[in-house]
CSV table of C-alpha atoms and ligand atoms in Angstrom, one decimal:
chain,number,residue,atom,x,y,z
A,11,UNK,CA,67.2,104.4,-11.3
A,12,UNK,CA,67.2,106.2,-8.0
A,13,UNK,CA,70.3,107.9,-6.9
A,14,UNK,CA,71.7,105.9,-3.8
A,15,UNK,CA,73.0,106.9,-0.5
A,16,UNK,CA,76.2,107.5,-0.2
A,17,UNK,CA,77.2,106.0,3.4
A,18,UNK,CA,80.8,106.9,5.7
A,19,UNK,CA,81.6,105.9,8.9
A,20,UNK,CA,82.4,107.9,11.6
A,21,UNK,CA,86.2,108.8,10.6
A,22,UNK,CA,84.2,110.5,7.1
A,23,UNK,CA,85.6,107.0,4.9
A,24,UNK,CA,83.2,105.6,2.6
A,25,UNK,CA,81.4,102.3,3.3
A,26,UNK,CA,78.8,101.9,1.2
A,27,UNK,CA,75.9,102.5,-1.1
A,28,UNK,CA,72.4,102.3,0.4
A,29,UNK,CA,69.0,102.3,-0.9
A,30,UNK,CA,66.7,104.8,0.4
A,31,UNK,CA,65.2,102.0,2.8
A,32,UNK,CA,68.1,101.2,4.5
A,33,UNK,CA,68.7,105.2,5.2
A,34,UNK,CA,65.8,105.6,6.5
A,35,UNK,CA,66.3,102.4,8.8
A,36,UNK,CA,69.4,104.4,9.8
A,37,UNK,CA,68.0,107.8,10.2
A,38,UNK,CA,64.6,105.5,12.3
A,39,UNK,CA,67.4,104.4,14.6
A,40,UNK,CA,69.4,107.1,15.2
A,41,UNK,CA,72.3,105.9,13.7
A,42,UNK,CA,73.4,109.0,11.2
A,43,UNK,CA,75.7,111.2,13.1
A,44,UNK,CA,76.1,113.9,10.5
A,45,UNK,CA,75.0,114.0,6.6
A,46,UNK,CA,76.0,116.4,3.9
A,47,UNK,CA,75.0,117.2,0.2
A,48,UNK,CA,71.8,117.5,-1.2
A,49,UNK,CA,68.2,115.6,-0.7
A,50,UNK,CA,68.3,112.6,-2.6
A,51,UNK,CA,64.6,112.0,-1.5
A,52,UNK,CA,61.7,113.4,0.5
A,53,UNK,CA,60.1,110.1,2.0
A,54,UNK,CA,56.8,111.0,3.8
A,55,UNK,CA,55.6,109.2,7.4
A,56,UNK,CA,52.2,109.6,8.8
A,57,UNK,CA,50.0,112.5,10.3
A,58,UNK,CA,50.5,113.9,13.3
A,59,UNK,CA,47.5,113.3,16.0
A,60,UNK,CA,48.2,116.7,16.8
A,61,UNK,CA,49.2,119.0,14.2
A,62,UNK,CA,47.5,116.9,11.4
A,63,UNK,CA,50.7,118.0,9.6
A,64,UNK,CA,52.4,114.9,7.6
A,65,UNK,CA,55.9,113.8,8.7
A,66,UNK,CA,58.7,113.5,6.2
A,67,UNK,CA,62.4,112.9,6.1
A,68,UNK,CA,65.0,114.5,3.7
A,69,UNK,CA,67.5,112.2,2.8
A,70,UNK,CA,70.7,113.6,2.5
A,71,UNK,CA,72.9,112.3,-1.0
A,72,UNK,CA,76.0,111.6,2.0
A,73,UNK,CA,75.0,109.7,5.7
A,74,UNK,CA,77.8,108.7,8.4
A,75,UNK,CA,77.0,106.3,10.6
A,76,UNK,CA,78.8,104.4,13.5
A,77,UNK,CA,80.5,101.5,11.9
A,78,UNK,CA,80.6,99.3,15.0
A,79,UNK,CA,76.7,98.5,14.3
A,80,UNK,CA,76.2,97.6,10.8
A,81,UNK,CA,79.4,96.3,8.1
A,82,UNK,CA,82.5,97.7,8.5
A,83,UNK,CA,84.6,99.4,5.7
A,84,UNK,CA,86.3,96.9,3.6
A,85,UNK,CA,89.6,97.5,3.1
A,86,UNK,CA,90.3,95.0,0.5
A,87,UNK,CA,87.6,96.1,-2.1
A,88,UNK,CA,86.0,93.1,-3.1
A,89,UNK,CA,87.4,92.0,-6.7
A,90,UNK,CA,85.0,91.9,-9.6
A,91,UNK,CA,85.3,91.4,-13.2
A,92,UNK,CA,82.7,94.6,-13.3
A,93,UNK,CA,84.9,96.6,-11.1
A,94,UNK,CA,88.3,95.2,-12.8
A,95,UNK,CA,86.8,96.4,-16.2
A,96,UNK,CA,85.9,99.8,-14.8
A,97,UNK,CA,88.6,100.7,-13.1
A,98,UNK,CA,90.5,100.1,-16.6
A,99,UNK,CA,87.9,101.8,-18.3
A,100,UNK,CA,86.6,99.5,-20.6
A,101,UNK,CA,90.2,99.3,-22.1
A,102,UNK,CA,92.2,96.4,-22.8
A,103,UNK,CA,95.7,97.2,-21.2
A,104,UNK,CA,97.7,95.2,-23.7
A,105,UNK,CA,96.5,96.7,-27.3
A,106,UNK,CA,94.8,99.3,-25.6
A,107,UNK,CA,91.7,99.2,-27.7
A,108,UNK,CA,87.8,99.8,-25.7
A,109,UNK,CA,85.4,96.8,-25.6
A,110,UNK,CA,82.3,95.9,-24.2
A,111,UNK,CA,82.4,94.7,-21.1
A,112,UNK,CA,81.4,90.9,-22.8
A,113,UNK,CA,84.5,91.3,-24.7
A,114,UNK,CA,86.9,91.5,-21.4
A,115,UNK,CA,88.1,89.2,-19.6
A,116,UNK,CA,90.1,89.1,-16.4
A,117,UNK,CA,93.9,88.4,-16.8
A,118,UNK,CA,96.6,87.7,-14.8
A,119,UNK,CA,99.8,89.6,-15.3
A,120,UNK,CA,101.4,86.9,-13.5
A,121,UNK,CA,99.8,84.0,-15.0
A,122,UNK,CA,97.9,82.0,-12.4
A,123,UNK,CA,99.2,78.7,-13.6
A,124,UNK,CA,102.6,79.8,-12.1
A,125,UNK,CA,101.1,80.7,-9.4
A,126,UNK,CA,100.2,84.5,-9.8
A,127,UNK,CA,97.7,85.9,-7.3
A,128,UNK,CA,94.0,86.8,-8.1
A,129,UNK,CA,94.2,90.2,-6.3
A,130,UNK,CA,93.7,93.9,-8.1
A,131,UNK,CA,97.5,94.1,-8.3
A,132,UNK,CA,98.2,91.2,-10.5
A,133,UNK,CA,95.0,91.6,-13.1
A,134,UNK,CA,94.4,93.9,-15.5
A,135,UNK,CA,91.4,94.2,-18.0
A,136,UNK,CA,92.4,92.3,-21.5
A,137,UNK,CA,90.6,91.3,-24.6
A,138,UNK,CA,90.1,87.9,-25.6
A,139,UNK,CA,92.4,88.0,-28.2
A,140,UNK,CA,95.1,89.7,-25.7
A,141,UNK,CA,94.6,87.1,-23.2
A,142,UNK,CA,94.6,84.4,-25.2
A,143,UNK,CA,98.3,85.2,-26.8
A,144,UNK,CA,99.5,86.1,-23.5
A,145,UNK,CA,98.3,82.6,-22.6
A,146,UNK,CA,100.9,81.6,-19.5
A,147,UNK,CA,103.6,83.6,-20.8
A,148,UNK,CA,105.5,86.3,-18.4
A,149,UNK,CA,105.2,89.4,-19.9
A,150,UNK,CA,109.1,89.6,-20.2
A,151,UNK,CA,109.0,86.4,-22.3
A,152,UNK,CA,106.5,87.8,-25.4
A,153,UNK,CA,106.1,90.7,-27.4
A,154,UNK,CA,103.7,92.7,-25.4
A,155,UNK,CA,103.0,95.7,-23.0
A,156,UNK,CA,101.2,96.9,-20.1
A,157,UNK,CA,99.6,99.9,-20.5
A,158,UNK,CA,99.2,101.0,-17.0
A,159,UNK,CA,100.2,99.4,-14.3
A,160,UNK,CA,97.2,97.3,-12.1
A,161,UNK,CA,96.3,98.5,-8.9
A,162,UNK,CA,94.1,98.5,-5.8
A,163,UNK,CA,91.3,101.0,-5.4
A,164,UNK,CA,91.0,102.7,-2.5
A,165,UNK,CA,87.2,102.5,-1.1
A,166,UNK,CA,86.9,105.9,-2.4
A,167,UNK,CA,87.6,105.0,-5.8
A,168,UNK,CA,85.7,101.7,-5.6
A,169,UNK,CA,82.7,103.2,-4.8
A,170,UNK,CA,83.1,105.5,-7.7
A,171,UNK,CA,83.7,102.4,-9.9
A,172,UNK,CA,80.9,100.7,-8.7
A,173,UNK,CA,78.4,103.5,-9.1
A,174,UNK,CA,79.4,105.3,-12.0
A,175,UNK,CA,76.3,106.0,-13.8
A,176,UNK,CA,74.3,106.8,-10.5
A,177,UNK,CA,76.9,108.7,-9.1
A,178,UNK,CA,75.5,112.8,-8.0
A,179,UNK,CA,77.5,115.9,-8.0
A,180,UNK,CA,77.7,116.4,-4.1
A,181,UNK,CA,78.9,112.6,-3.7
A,182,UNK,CA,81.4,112.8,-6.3
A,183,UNK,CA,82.9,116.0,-4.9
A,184,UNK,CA,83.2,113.9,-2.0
A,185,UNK,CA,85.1,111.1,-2.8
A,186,UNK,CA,87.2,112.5,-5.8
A,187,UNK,CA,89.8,114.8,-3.7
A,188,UNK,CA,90.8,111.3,-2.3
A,189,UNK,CA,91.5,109.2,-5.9
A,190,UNK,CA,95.1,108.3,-5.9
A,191,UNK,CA,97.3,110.5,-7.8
A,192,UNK,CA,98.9,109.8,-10.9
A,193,UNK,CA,102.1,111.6,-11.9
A,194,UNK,CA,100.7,112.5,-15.3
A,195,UNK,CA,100.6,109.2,-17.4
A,196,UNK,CA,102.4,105.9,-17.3
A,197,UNK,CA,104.4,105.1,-20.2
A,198,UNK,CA,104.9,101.9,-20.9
A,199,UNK,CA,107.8,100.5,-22.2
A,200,UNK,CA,107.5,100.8,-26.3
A,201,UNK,CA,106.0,104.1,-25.2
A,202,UNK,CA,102.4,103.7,-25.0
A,203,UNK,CA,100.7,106.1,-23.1
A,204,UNK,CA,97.6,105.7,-20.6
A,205,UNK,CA,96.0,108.5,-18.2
A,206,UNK,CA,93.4,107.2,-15.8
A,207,UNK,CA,90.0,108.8,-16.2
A,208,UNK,CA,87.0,109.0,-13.6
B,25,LIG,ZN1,93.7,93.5,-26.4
């Protein structure tokens, strides 16, 4: 798999991921205002009539680009079961084991038959068997925990949960320094511990 682009807009937030094509559409129309990090890839164009020298791009590993022309930066990140399992690592918050992704499922902490909210803030990564004895109950109303406490990822953080394995150095370096911060771990109430990990 080919690293992607790492795109910002103009105010240095991150926007997206882009394949090499859609930099290069970018860099054809003179929409990258400034780039940083390494070369993620060399593309080459044609000859020149008059230097007979081949043309090439470097593609940088981090583009910005002015928003107003192509999507803007969403700042509700999108809500996924592949992004909700990530940005729990894998973990089931109630018994805190790790699963396959197949194994998880999406549940609400307050249960959507009473009318909980399907947003990042209400939903947390749980195992079947979790989910199922949490059933509708609150979780003041049954024997169980939280081990951390949902939230939203900033777009920085999404696109670091979205691009994990793909991620480079350069781009990481970018987009780490603005991960929330966690005061050490949460502790949950029978003292469970959790620390998030990127
Ligand atoms: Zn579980």
């Amino acid at each position: 798999m080919e690293a992607k682009i790492l795109r910002l807009n103009m105010a240095g937030q991150p926007v997206e991921w882009l394949h090499w094509k859609e930099a290069v559409n970018l860099y054809a129309r003179e929409l990258i205002a400034w780039s940083l990090g390494g070369v993620v890839k060399r593309v080459h164009g044609g000859r020149s009539r008059f230097s007979g020298c081949q043309t090439f791009i470097d593609l940088p590993a981090i583009v910005a680009s002015d928003g107003e022309r192509l999507a803007q930066a969403k700042t509700i990140p999108p809500l996924t079961n592949a992004g909700l399992f990530r940005r729990d690592n894998g973990q089931c918050l109630y018994c805190g084991h790790y699963f396959d992704y197949a194994e998880l499922s999406r549940d609400h902490v307050f249960p959507s038959s009473r009318g909980g909210e399907d947003r990042w803030e209400n939903v947390v990564a749980a195992c079947l068997r979790c989910n199922q004895r949490k059933g509708n109950h609150l979780l003041e109303d049954i024997d169980m925990d939280l081990l951390a406490l949902p939230y939203r990822p900033n777009p920085y953080e999404y696109l670091a949960l979205i691009n994990n394995d793909r991620i480079r150095g350069d781009q990481m370096a970018y987009l780490r320094p603005q991960f929330k911060r966690y005061s050490g771990k949460l502790i949950g109430a029978r003292g469970n511990s959790f620390s998030l990990r990127f």
